[in-house]
PDB file of C-alpha atoms in Angstrom:
ATOM      1  CA  MET A   1     -16.013 -10.297 -13.890  1.00 80.00           C
ATOM      2  CA  SER A   2     -14.779 -10.137 -17.456  1.00 87.00           C
ATOM      3  CA  THR A   3     -11.817 -12.050 -18.828  1.00 91.00           C
ATOM      4  CA  SER A   4      -9.665  -8.923 -18.969  1.00 89.00           C
ATOM      5  CA  ASP A   5     -10.502  -8.140 -15.331  1.00 87.00           C
ATOM      6  CA  ARG A   6      -9.538 -11.682 -14.339  1.00 91.00           C
ATOM      7  CA  LEU A   7      -6.255 -11.309 -16.188  1.00 91.00           C
ATOM      8  CA  LEU A   8      -5.563  -8.018 -14.406  1.00 89.00           C
ATOM      9  CA  LEU A   9      -6.391  -9.622 -11.080  1.00 90.00           C
ATOM     10  CA  VAL A  10      -4.067 -12.561 -11.778  1.00 92.00           C
ATOM     11  CA  LEU A  11      -1.270 -10.161 -12.760  1.00 90.00           C
ATOM     12  CA  HIS A  12      -1.930  -7.983  -9.703  1.00 91.00           C
ATOM     13  CA  VAL A  13      -1.823 -10.938  -7.286  1.00 91.00           C
ATOM     14  CA  GLY A  14       1.088 -12.547  -9.145  1.00 91.00           C
ATOM     15  CA  PHE A  15       3.192  -9.394  -8.932  1.00 90.00           C
ATOM     16  CA  ALA A  16       2.311  -9.097  -5.238  1.00 93.00           C
ATOM     17  CA  ILE A  17       3.394 -12.654  -4.479  1.00 92.00           C
ATOM     18  CA  PHE A  18       6.556 -12.713  -6.550  1.00 94.00           C
ATOM     19  CA  THR A  19       7.866  -9.257  -5.719  1.00 95.00           C
ATOM     20  CA  LEU A  20       6.864  -8.497  -2.134  1.00 95.00           C
ATOM     21  CA  GLY A  21       8.162 -11.766  -0.658  1.00 94.00           C
ATOM     22  CA  PRO A  22      11.736 -11.493  -1.966  1.00 95.00           C
ATOM     23  CA  LEU A  23      11.714  -7.728  -1.397  1.00 96.00           C
ATOM     24  CA  THR A  24      10.757  -8.089   2.251  1.00 95.00           C
ATOM     25  CA  ALA A  25      13.250 -10.926   2.770  1.00 96.00           C
ATOM     26  CA  ALA A  26      16.067  -8.872   1.224  1.00 96.00           C
ATOM     27  CA  THR A  27      15.405  -5.757   3.295  1.00 97.00           C
ATOM     28  CA  MET A  28      14.892  -7.609   6.558  1.00 96.00           C
ATOM     29  CA  SER A  29      18.041  -9.745   6.227  1.00 97.00           C
ATOM     30  CA  THR A  30      20.333  -6.840   5.327  1.00 97.00           C
ATOM     31  CA  PRO A  31      21.100  -5.790   8.946  1.00 97.00           C
ATOM     32  CA  ARG A  32      22.383  -9.291   9.749  1.00 96.00           C
ATOM     33  CA  TYR A  33      24.910  -9.180   6.924  1.00 96.00           C
ATOM     34  CA  ILE A  34      25.948  -5.635   7.758  1.00 96.00           C
ATOM     35  CA  ARG A  35      26.720  -6.854  11.270  1.00 95.00           C
ATOM     36  CA  LYS A  36      28.721  -9.754   9.795  1.00 94.00           C
ATOM     37  CA  ARG A  37      30.534  -7.280   7.510  1.00 94.00           C
ATOM     38  CA  ASP A  38      29.753  -9.356   4.422  1.00 95.00           C
ATOM     39  CA  VAL A  39      30.064  -6.720   1.708  1.00 96.00           C
ATOM     40  CA  THR A  40      29.287  -9.107  -1.130  1.00 96.00           C
ATOM     41  CA  VAL A  41      25.962 -10.194   0.343  1.00 97.00           C
ATOM     42  CA  VAL A  42      24.972  -6.642   1.316  1.00 97.00           C
ATOM     43  CA  ARG A  43      25.745  -5.505  -2.230  1.00 97.00           C
ATOM     44  CA  TYR A  44      23.594  -8.349  -3.596  1.00 97.00           C
ATOM     45  CA  LEU A  45      20.740  -7.476  -1.202  1.00 97.00           C
ATOM     46  CA  THR A  46      20.956  -3.841  -2.301  1.00 97.00           C
ATOM     47  CA  ARG A  47      20.594  -4.846  -5.935  1.00 97.00           C
ATOM     48  CA  THR A  48      17.747  -7.210  -5.030  1.00 97.00           C
ATOM     49  CA  THR A  49      15.949  -4.430  -3.159  1.00 97.00           C
ATOM     50  CA  ARG A  50      16.301  -2.056  -6.090  1.00 96.00           C
ATOM     51  CA  ILE A  51      15.059  -4.559  -8.689  1.00 96.00           C
ATOM     52  CA  TYR A  52      12.105  -5.830  -6.672  1.00 96.00           C
ATOM     53  CA  ALA A  53      11.080  -2.333  -5.530  1.00 95.00           C
ATOM     54  CA  LEU A  54      10.866  -1.281  -9.166  1.00 94.00           C
ATOM     55  CA  GLY A  55       9.061  -4.528  -9.990  1.00 93.00           C
ATOM     56  CA  SER A  56       6.537  -3.861  -7.253  1.00 93.00           C
ATOM     57  CA  LEU A  57       5.324  -0.890  -9.263  1.00 93.00           C
ATOM     58  CA  GLY A  58       3.525  -3.515 -11.366  1.00 91.00           C
ATOM     59  CA  ILE A  59       1.332  -4.253  -8.350  1.00 93.00           C
ATOM     60  CA  PHE A  60       0.358  -0.614  -8.148  1.00 92.00           C
ATOM     61  CA  LEU A  61      -0.273  -0.257 -11.888  1.00 92.00           C
ATOM     62  CA  PHE A  62      -2.377  -3.407 -12.235  1.00 90.00           C
ATOM     63  CA  GLY A  63      -4.282  -2.399  -9.098  1.00 89.00           C
ATOM     64  CA  MET A  64      -5.068   0.986 -10.620  1.00 91.00           C
ATOM     65  CA  PHE A  65      -6.329  -0.694 -13.781  1.00 90.00           C
ATOM     66  CA  LEU A  66      -8.478  -3.008 -11.652  1.00 89.00           C
ATOM     67  CA  ALA A  67      -9.982  -0.056  -9.753  1.00 87.00           C
ATOM     68  CA  LYS A  68     -11.524   1.316 -12.979  1.00 87.00           C
ATOM     69  CA  GLY A  69     -11.511   4.867 -11.686  1.00 82.00           C
ATOM     70  CA  GLN A  70     -13.350   4.118  -8.437  1.00 85.00           C
ATOM     71  CA  PHE A  71     -10.758   5.887  -6.308  1.00 84.00           C
ATOM     72  CA  ALA A  72     -13.401   7.434  -4.028  1.00 88.00           C
ATOM     73  CA  LYS A  73     -13.579   4.213  -1.999  1.00 90.00           C
ATOM     74  CA  VAL A  74     -11.777   4.844   1.274  1.00 92.00           C
ATOM     75  CA  TRP A  75     -10.097   1.429   1.476  1.00 91.00           C
ATOM     76  CA  LEU A  76      -8.754   1.778  -2.058  1.00 92.00           C
ATOM     77  CA  SER A  77      -7.377   5.279  -1.474  1.00 92.00           C
ATOM     78  CA  ALA A  78      -5.852   4.166   1.825  1.00 94.00           C
ATOM     79  CA  SER A  79      -4.237   1.149   0.145  1.00 94.00           C
ATOM     80  CA  MET A  80      -2.743   3.264  -2.631  1.00 94.00           C
ATOM     81  CA  THR A  81      -1.465   5.856  -0.168  1.00 95.00           C
ATOM     82  CA  LEU A  82       0.084   3.187   2.034  1.00 97.00           C
ATOM     83  CA  PHE A  83       1.689   1.578  -1.000  1.00 96.00           C
ATOM     84  CA  LEU A  84       3.291   4.881  -2.017  1.00 96.00           C
ATOM     85  CA  VAL A  85       4.542   5.405   1.553  1.00 97.00           C
ATOM     86  CA  ALA A  86       6.046   1.898   1.503  1.00 97.00           C
ATOM     87  CA  LEU A  87       7.693   2.620  -1.847  1.00 96.00           C
ATOM     88  CA  VAL A  88       9.307   5.801  -0.495  1.00 97.00           C
ATOM     89  CA  LEU A  89      10.529   3.867   2.551  1.00 97.00           C
ATOM     90  CA  LEU A  90      11.977   1.196   0.260  1.00 97.00           C
ATOM     91  CA  PHE A  91      13.968   3.779  -1.653  1.00 96.00           C
ATOM     92  CA  LEU A  92      15.273   5.102   1.679  1.00 97.00           C
ATOM     93  CA  VAL A  93      16.217   1.536   2.665  1.00 97.00           C
ATOM     94  CA  GLU A  94      18.037   1.109  -0.642  1.00 97.00           C
ATOM     95  CA  ARG A  95      19.907   4.374  -0.045  1.00 97.00           C
ATOM     96  CA  ASP A  96      20.987   3.184   3.405  1.00 97.00           C
ATOM     97  CA  GLN A  97      22.045  -0.164   1.949  1.00 97.00           C
ATOM     98  CA  ARG A  98      24.276   1.617  -0.566  1.00 97.00           C
ATOM     99  CA  LYS A  99      25.743   3.750   2.226  1.00 97.00           C
ATOM    100  CA  ALA A 100      26.384   0.614   4.324  1.00 96.00           C
ATOM    101  CA  VAL A 101      28.175  -1.054   1.395  1.00 96.00           C
ATOM    102  CA  HIS A 102      30.400   2.002   1.082  1.00 96.00           C
ATOM    103  CA  LEU A 103      31.157   2.092   4.822  1.00 95.00           C
ATOM    104  CA  LEU A 104      31.901  -1.637   4.891  1.00 95.00           C
ATOM    105  CA  GLU A 105      34.274  -1.295   1.947  1.00 95.00           C
ATOM    106  CA  VAL A 106      36.066   1.609   3.632  1.00 94.00           C
ATOM    107  CA  ALA A 107      36.321  -0.343   6.904  1.00 92.00           C
ATOM    108  CA  ALA A 108      37.710  -3.357   5.067  1.00 90.00           C
ATOM    109  CA  ALA A 109      40.311  -1.196   3.340  1.00 90.00           C
ATOM    110  CA  GLU A 110      41.372   0.414   6.619  1.00 87.00           C
ATOM    111  CA  ALA A 111      41.539  -2.863   8.572  1.00 76.00           C
ATOM    112  CA  PRO A 112      45.055  -3.906   9.542  1.00 73.00           C
ATOM    113  CA  PRO A 113      46.267  -6.918   7.606  1.00 70.00           C
ATOM    114  CA  ARG A 114      46.086 -10.204   9.460  1.00 66.00           C
ATOM    115  CA  PRO A 115      49.428 -11.828  10.170  1.00 64.00           C
ATOM    116  CA  ALA A 116      50.168 -14.818   7.994  1.00 62.00           C
ATOM    117  CA  ALA A 117      50.095 -17.973  10.077  1.00 57.00           C
ATOM    118  CA  ALA A 118      52.690 -20.603   9.379  1.00 50.00           C
ATOM    119  CA  THR A 119      51.218 -23.980   8.608  1.00 53.00           C
ATOM    120  CA  GLU A 120      53.942 -25.854  10.436  1.00 53.00           C
ATOM    121  CA  SER A 121      56.308 -25.013  13.210  1.00 51.00           C
ATOM    122  CA  PRO A 122      60.030 -24.998  12.514  1.00 55.00           C
ATOM    123  CA  ALA A 123      60.242 -28.343  14.278  1.00 56.00           C
ATOM    124  CA  GLY A 124      57.729 -29.795  11.815  1.00 55.00           C
ATOM    125  CA  ASP A 125      55.359 -31.013  14.529  1.00 57.00           C
ATOM    126  CA  GLY A 126      52.225 -29.345  13.056  1.00 55.00           C
ATOM    127  CA  LYS A 127      51.785 -26.929  15.992  1.00 56.00           C
ATOM    128  CA  GLY A 128      52.773 -23.785  14.101  1.00 54.00           C
ATOM    129  CA  GLU A 129      49.217 -22.805  13.202  1.00 52.00           C
ATOM    130  CA  GLU A 130      48.053 -23.091  16.810  1.00 54.00           C
ATOM    131  CA  ALA A 131      51.002 -21.049  18.012  1.00 50.00           C
ATOM    132  CA  ALA A 132      50.315 -18.301  15.478  1.00 51.00           C
ATOM    133  CA  LYS A 133      46.670 -18.153  16.582  1.00 52.00           C
ATOM    134  CA  ALA A 134      47.718 -17.895  20.203  1.00 51.00           C
ATOM    135  CA  ASP A 135      50.120 -15.028  19.400  1.00 51.00           C
ATOM    136  CA  ALA A 136      47.480 -12.997  17.516  1.00 49.00           C
ATOM    137  CA  PRO A 137      45.472 -10.595  19.670  1.00 47.00           C
ATOM    138  CA  GLU A 138      41.770 -11.408  20.004  1.00 46.00           C
ATOM    139  CA  GLU A 139      40.662  -7.937  18.792  1.00 44.00           C
ATOM    140  CA  ARG A 140      42.085  -8.504  15.328  1.00 46.00           C
ATOM    141  CA  SER A 141      40.218 -11.727  14.706  1.00 44.00           C
ATOM    142  CA  ALA A 142      36.783 -10.452  15.778  1.00 48.00           C
ATOM    143  CA  PRO A 143      35.329  -7.764  13.476  1.00 53.00           C
ATOM    144  CA  ARG A 144      33.955  -4.660  15.114  1.00 58.00           C
ATOM    145  CA  ALA A 145      30.178  -4.495  14.866  1.00 58.00           C
ATOM    146  CA  ASP A 146      29.938  -0.698  14.941  1.00 84.00           C
ATOM    147  CA  VAL A 147      30.505  -0.205  11.200  1.00 87.00           C
ATOM    148  CA  ALA A 148      27.355   1.159   9.546  1.00 90.00           C
ATOM    149  CA  GLN A 149      25.456   0.871  12.807  1.00 92.00           C
ATOM    150  CA  VAL A 150      23.158   3.799  11.985  1.00 94.00           C
ATOM    151  CA  GLN A 151      22.298   2.357   8.576  1.00 95.00           C
ATOM    152  CA  ARG A 152      21.727  -1.069  10.110  1.00 95.00           C
ATOM    153  CA  GLY A 153      19.225   0.378  12.583  1.00 95.00           C
ATOM    154  CA  ARG A 154      17.426   2.454   9.962  1.00 96.00           C
ATOM    155  CA  ILE A 155      17.155  -0.488   7.580  1.00 97.00           C
ATOM    156  CA  ALA A 156      15.802  -2.739  10.330  1.00 97.00           C
ATOM    157  CA  ALA A 157      13.217  -0.173  11.421  1.00 97.00           C
ATOM    158  CA  MET A 158      12.049   0.851   7.960  1.00 97.00           C
ATOM    159  CA  SER A 159      11.878  -2.705   6.637  1.00 97.00           C
ATOM    160  CA  GLY A 160       9.724  -3.659   9.629  1.00 97.00           C
ATOM    161  CA  VAL A 161       7.395  -0.737   8.941  1.00 97.00           C
ATOM    162  CA  VAL A 162       7.214  -1.683   5.253  1.00 97.00           C
ATOM    163  CA  ALA A 163       6.317  -5.279   6.171  1.00 96.00           C
ATOM    164  CA  LEU A 164       3.526  -3.986   8.414  1.00 97.00           C
ATOM    165  CA  ILE A 165       2.277  -1.752   5.603  1.00 97.00           C
ATOM    166  CA  TRP A 166       2.120  -4.787   3.287  1.00 96.00           C
ATOM    167  CA  LEU A 167       0.032  -6.600   5.894  1.00 96.00           C
ATOM    168  CA  VAL A 168      -2.366  -3.656   6.298  1.00 96.00           C
ATOM    169  CA  ILE A 169      -2.793  -3.426   2.526  1.00 95.00           C
ATOM    170  CA  LEU A 170      -3.410  -7.176   2.355  1.00 94.00           C
ATOM    171  CA  PHE A 171      -6.043  -6.875   5.061  1.00 95.00           C
ATOM    172  CA  LEU A 172      -7.762  -4.005   3.219  1.00 93.00           C
ATOM    173  CA  MET A 173      -7.719  -5.923  -0.072  1.00 90.00           C
ATOM    174  CA  VAL A 174      -9.137  -9.112   1.408  1.00 90.00           C
ATOM    175  CA  TRP A 175     -11.659  -7.492   3.758  1.00 90.00           C
ATOM    176  CA  TYR A 176     -13.071  -4.868   1.412  1.00 85.00           C
ATOM    177  CA  GLY A 177     -11.980  -6.059  -2.024  1.00 73.00           C
TER     178      GLY A 177
END
């Protein structure tokens, strides 16, 4: 193996390690934060997914350079096809993440304002906060989990499929490569 091939291999493996790990973690943790209605974190995970999905193209490009035109090998063609399928699924995940951010923002804007709790009772005995909590209905304090439920399910399913695709590609690379 020549020095340039070794460099390509190092870049290929390096891009795989440093892009696929954070990418998979971001897509697989998104449903949890959608359920918690944490718009800030979901927005951050959407941006992370977009950046690392584009960065993962480096894996594909360095892999193509490493192949040196030997695309007739079945394992190599299967790996490239699976990678492209995973990339399409990642862009669908990113689309659903953006849609979930929008739905969470709309739900937050439509939510009734919480009543302001007094810090002290008129008597000054420090029981005002407890009394205000007791007066507030339980439905207002617990967020509804049905916001962006479809997107949450799609993201969970597609990110699981993408993680399995990464494992199949890894197996093909190690076994046949």
